Coordinates of C-alpha atoms and ligand atoms in Angstrom, one line a residue:
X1290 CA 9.7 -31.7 9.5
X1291 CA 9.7 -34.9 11.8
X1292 CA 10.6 -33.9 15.4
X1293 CA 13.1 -36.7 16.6
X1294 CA 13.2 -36.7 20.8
X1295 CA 15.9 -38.3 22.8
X1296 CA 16.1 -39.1 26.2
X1297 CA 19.7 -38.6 27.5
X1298 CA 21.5 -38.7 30.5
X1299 CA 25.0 -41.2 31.1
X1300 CA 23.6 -41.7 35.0
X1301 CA 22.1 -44.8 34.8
X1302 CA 18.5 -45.5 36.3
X1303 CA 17.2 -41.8 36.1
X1304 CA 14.1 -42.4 34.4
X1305 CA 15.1 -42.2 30.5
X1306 CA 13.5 -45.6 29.8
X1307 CA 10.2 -44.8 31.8
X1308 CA 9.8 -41.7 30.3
X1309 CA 10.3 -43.0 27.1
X1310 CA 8.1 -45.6 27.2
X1311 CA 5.5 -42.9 28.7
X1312 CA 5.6 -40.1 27.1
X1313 CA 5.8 -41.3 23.6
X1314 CA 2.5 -43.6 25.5
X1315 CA 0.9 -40.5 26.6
X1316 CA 1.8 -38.1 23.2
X1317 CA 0.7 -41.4 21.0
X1318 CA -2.8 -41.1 23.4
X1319 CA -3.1 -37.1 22.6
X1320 CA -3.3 -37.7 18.7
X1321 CA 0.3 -37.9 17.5
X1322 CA 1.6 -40.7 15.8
X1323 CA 4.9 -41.5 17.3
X1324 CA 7.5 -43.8 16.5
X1325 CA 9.8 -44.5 19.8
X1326 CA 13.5 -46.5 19.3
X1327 CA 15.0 -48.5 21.7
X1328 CA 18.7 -47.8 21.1
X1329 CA 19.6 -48.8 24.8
X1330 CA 21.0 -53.1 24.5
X1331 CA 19.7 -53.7 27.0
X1332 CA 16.3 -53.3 25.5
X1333 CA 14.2 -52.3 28.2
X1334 CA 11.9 -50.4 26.5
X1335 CA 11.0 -53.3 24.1
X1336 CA 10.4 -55.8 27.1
X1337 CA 8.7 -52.8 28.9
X1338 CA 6.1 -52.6 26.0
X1339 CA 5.4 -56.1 26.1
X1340 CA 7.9 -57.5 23.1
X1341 CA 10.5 -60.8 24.1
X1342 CA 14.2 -59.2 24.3
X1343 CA 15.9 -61.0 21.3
X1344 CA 12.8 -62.3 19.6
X1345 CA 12.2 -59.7 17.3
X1346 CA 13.7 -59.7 13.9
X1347 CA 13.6 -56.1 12.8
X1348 CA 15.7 -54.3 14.9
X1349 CA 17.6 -51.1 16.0
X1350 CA 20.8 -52.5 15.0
X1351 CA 19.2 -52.9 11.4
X1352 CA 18.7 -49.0 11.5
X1353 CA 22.0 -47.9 13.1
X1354 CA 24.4 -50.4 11.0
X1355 CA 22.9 -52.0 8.2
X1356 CA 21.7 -50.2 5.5
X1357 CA 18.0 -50.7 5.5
X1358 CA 15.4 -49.2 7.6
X1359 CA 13.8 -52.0 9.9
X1360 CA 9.7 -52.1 9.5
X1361 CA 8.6 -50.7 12.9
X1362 CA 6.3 -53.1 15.0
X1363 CA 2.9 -52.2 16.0
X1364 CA 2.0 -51.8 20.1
X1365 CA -1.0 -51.7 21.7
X1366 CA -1.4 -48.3 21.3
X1367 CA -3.0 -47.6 17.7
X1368 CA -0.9 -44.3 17.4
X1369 CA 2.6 -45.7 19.1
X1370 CA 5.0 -48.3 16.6
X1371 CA 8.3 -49.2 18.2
X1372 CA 11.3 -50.2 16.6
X1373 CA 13.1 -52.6 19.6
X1374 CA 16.7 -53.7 20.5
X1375 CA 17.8 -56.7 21.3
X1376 CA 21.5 -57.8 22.5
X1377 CA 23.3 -57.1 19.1
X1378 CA 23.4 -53.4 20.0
X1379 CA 26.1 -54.5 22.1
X1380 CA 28.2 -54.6 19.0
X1381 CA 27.4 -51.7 17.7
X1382 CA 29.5 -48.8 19.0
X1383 CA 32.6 -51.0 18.1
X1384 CA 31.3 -51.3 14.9
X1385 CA 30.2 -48.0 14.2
X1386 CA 34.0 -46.4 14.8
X1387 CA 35.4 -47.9 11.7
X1388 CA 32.4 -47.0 10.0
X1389 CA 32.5 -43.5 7.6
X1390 CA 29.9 -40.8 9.1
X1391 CA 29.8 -42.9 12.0
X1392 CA 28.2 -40.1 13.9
X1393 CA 25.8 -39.5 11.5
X1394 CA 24.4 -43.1 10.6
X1395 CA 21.0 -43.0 12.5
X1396 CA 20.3 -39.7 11.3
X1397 CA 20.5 -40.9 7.6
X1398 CA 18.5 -43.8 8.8
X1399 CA 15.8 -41.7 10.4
X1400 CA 14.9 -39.9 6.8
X1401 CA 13.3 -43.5 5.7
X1402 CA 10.1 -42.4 7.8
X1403 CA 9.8 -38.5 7.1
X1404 CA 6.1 -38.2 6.8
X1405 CA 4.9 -41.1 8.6
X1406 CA 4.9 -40.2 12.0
X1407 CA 4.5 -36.2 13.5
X1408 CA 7.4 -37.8 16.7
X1409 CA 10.0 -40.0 16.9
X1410 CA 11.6 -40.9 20.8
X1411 CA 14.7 -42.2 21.0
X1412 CA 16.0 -44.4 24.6
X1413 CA 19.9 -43.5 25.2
X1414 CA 21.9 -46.3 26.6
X1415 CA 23.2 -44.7 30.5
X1416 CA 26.7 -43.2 28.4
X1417 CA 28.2 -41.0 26.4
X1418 CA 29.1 -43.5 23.4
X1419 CA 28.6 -43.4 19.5
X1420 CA 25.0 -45.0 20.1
X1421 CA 23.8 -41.5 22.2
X1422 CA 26.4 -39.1 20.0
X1423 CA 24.0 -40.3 17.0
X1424 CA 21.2 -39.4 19.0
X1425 CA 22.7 -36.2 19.6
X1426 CA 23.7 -35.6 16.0
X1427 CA 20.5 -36.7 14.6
X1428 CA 17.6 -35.5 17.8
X1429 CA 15.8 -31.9 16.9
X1430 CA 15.7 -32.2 20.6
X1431 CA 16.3 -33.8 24.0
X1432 CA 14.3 -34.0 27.0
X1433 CA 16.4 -35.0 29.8
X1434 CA 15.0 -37.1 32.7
X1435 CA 16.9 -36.2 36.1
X1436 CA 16.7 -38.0 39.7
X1437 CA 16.5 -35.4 42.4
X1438 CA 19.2 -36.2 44.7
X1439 CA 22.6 -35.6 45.9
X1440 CA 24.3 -36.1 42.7
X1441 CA 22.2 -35.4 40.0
X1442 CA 23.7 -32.0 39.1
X1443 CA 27.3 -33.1 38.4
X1444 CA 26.3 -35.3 36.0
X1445 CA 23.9 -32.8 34.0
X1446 CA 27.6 -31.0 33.8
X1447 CA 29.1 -33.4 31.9
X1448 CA 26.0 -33.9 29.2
X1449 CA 25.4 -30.2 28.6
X1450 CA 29.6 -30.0 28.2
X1451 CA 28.6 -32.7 25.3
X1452 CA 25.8 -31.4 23.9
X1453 CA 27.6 -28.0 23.2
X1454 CA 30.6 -30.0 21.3
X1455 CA 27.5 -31.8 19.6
X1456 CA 25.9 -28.1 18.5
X1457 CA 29.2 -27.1 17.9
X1458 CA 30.4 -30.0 15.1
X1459 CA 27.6 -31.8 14.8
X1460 CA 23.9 -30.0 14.9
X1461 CA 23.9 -26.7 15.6
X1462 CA 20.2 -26.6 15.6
X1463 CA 20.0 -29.1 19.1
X1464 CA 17.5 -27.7 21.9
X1465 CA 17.2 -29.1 25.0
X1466 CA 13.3 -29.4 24.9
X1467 CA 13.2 -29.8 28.9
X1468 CA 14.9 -31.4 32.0
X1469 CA 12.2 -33.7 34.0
X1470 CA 12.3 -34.6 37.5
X1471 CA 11.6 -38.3 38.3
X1472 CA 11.2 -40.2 41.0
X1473 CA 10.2 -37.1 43.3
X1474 CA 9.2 -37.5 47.0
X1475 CA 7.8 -34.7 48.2
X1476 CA 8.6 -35.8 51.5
X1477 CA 12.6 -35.7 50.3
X1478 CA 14.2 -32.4 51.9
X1479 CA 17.3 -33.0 49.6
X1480 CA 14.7 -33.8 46.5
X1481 CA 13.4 -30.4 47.4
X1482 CA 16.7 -28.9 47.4
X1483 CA 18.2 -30.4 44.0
X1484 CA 14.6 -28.8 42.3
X1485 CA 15.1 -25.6 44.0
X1486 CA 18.9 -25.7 42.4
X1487 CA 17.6 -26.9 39.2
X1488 CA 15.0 -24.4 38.4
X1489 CA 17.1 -21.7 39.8
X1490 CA 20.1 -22.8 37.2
X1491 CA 17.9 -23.6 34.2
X1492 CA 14.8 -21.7 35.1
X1493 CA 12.0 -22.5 32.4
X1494 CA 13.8 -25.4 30.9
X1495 CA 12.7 -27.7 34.0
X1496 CA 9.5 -28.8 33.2
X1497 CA 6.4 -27.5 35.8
X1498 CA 5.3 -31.5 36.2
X1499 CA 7.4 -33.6 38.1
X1500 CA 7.2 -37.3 38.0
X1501 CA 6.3 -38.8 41.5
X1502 CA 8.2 -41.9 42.8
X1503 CA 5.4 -44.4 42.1
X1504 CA 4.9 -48.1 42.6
X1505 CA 2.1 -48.7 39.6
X1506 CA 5.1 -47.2 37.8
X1507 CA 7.6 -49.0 38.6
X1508 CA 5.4 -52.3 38.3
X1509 CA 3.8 -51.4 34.6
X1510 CA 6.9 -52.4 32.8
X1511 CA 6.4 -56.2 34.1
X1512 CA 3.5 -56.2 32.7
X1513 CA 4.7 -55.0 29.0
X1514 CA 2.2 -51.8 29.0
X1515 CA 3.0 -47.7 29.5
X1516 CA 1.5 -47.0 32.5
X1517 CA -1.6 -45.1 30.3
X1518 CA -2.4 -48.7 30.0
X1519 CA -1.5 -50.6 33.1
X1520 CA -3.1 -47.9 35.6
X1521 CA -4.5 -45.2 33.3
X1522 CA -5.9 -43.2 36.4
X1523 CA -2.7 -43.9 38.7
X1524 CA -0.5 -40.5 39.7
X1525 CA 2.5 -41.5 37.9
X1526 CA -0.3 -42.0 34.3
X1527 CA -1.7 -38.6 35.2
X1528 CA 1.9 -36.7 35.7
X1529 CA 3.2 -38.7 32.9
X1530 CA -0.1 -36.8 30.7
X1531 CA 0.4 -33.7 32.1
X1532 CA 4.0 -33.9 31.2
X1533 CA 2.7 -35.0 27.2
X1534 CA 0.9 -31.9 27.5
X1535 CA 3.9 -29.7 28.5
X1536 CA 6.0 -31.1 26.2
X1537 CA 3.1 -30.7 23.1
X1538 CA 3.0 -27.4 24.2
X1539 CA 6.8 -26.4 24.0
X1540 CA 7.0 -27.8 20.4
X1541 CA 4.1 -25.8 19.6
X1542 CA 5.9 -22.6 20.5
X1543 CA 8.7 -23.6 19.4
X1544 CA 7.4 -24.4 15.2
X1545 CA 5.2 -20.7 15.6
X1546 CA 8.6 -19.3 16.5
X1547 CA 10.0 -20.9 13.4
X1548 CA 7.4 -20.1 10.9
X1549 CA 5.6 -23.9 11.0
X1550 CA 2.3 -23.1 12.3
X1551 CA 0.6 -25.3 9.5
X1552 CA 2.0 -28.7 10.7
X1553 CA 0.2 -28.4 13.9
X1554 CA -3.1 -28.9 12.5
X1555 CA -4.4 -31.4 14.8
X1556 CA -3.7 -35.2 13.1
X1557 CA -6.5 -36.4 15.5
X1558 CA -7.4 -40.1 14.1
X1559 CA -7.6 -43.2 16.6
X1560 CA -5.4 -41.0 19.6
X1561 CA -7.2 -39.4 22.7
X1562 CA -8.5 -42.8 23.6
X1563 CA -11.2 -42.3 26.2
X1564 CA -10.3 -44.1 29.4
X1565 CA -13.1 -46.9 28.4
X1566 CA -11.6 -47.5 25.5
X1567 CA -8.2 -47.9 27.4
X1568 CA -9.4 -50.5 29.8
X1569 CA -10.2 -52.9 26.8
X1570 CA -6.7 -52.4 25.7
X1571 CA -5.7 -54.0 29.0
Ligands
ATP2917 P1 19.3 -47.1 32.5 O1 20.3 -46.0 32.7 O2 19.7 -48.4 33.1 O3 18.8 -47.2 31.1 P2 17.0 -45.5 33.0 O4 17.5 -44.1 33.1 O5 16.3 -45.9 31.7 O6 18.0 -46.6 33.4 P3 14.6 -46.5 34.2 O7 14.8 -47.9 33.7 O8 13.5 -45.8 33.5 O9 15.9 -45.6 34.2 O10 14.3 -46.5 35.8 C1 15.1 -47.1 36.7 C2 14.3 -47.9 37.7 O11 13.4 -47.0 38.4 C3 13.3 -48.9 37.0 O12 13.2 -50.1 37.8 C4 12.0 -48.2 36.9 O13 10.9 -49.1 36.9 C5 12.1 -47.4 38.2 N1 11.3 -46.1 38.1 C6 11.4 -45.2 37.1 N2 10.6 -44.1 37.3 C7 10.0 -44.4 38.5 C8 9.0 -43.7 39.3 N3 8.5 -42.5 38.9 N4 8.6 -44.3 40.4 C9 9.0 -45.5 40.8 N5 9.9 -46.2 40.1 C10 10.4 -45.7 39.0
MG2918 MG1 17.0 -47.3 30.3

């Protein structure tokens, strides 16, 4: 079975775009072929790996509405295709409510490429629209990228309130895969505090890396490359590894506690790029 990943949170500017583009970036790099979705409109994740907003012709709009799968587009990361957004999205939760199964559309979409990648990451637009209920309804799990500060855990309230009615009517099976900190200063009392809250409330869900505030970060996007690219060395490249590491790791457990082990035999072919290797990407 395909694992499908989506990155949710309705606060806007939390990280769900970064870590998108990153992790899939870093779990593309470890071996994993990985197909990530831009389902946000507006489409930073395809500008942030480098493809024009509105240029592309095969789109997520294609996969959501229409009734054929869009051919993914190839980045610069052999293991990593992308299937971008561009403004058309826009339309789409209008026209998804008169639509039959509207909460179900993506994942009917999303069996066109069973067996061709081990991952697929999905961007959530900052609400709680039909775009991120699909998500939802169609996700084997979400990772959920969280700002430490004042207000961070008021918001969580709200999307774990929707991702029970989601288990509850729509899949049952949804796991929250982890809760990532992003942006963390060290320095930050209050970020200190909100962690301290967080790992308290939802103990070994929190991931153990957190995601330092970092300029290289912040900057790769400009340039169209995941940071594994941009500044492979950086700290924000080597937390957003770590993280890919986690993350592998929890899936792991989680397919041996299902019964699944067989599926995890490494698919090693052009991932793991040695850093050299990386540069020339550049
Ligand atoms: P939206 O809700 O609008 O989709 P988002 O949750 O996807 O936002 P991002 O776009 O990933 O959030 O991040 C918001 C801003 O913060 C961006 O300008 C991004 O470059 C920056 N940013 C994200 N993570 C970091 C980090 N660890 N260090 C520094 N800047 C960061
Ligand atoms: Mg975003």
């Amino acid at each position: 079975m395909i694992e499908i990943i989506g990155f949710c949170n309705q606060k806007g500017g939390v990280g769900k775009t970064t870590t998108a583009i990153n992790l899939a970036a870093s779990v593309a790099d470890q071996g994993r072929h990985a197909l990530l979705i831009d389902l946000d409109p507006q489409s930073n994740t395809t500008t942030g790996l480098g493809f024009q907003k509105n240029s592309v012709i095969s789109n997520s709009y294609n996969l959501v509405i229409d009734n054929f799968p869009p051919n993914p587009v190839k980045t610069a990361l052999p293991n990593l295709d992308l299937i971008p957004s561009t403004s058309d999205l826009v339309a789409a939760e209008a026209n998804l409510y008169g639509m039959s199964e509207k909460e179900f559309r993506l994942k009917k979409a999303l069996q066109a490429f069973q067996g061709d990648y081990d991952f697929v990451f999905i961007d959530a637009p900052p609400s709680l629209g039909l775009l991120t209920i699909n998500i939802l309804a169609a996700a084997t799990s979400i990772i959920v990228p969280v700002q430490c500060e004042y207000y961070a855990l008021e918001g969580l309230t709200d999307l774990l309130q929707t991702i029970d009615a989601v288990r509850e009517k729509l899949n049952p099976a949804l796991d929250i895969s982890g809760i990532l900190l992003t942006m963390y200063d060290r320095r930050n009392n209050l970020a200190k505090e909100v962690e301290s809250d967080l790992r308290n409330h939802f103990v070994e869900k929190v991931f153990k890396t957190v995601i330092p505030r970092s300029v290289r970060l912040s900057e790769a996007p400009s340039h169209g490359k995941p940071i594994i690219l941009y500044d492979p060395y950086s700290s924000g490249s080597q937390s957003y590894q770590e993280v890919a590491r986690e993350f592998l790791e929890r899936i792991k457990t989680k397919e041996k506690e299902e019964g699944g082990e067989e599926k995890w035999k490494e698919r090693r072919l052009v991932g793991g790029l040695q850093p050299s290797f990386r540069q020339s990407l550049r």
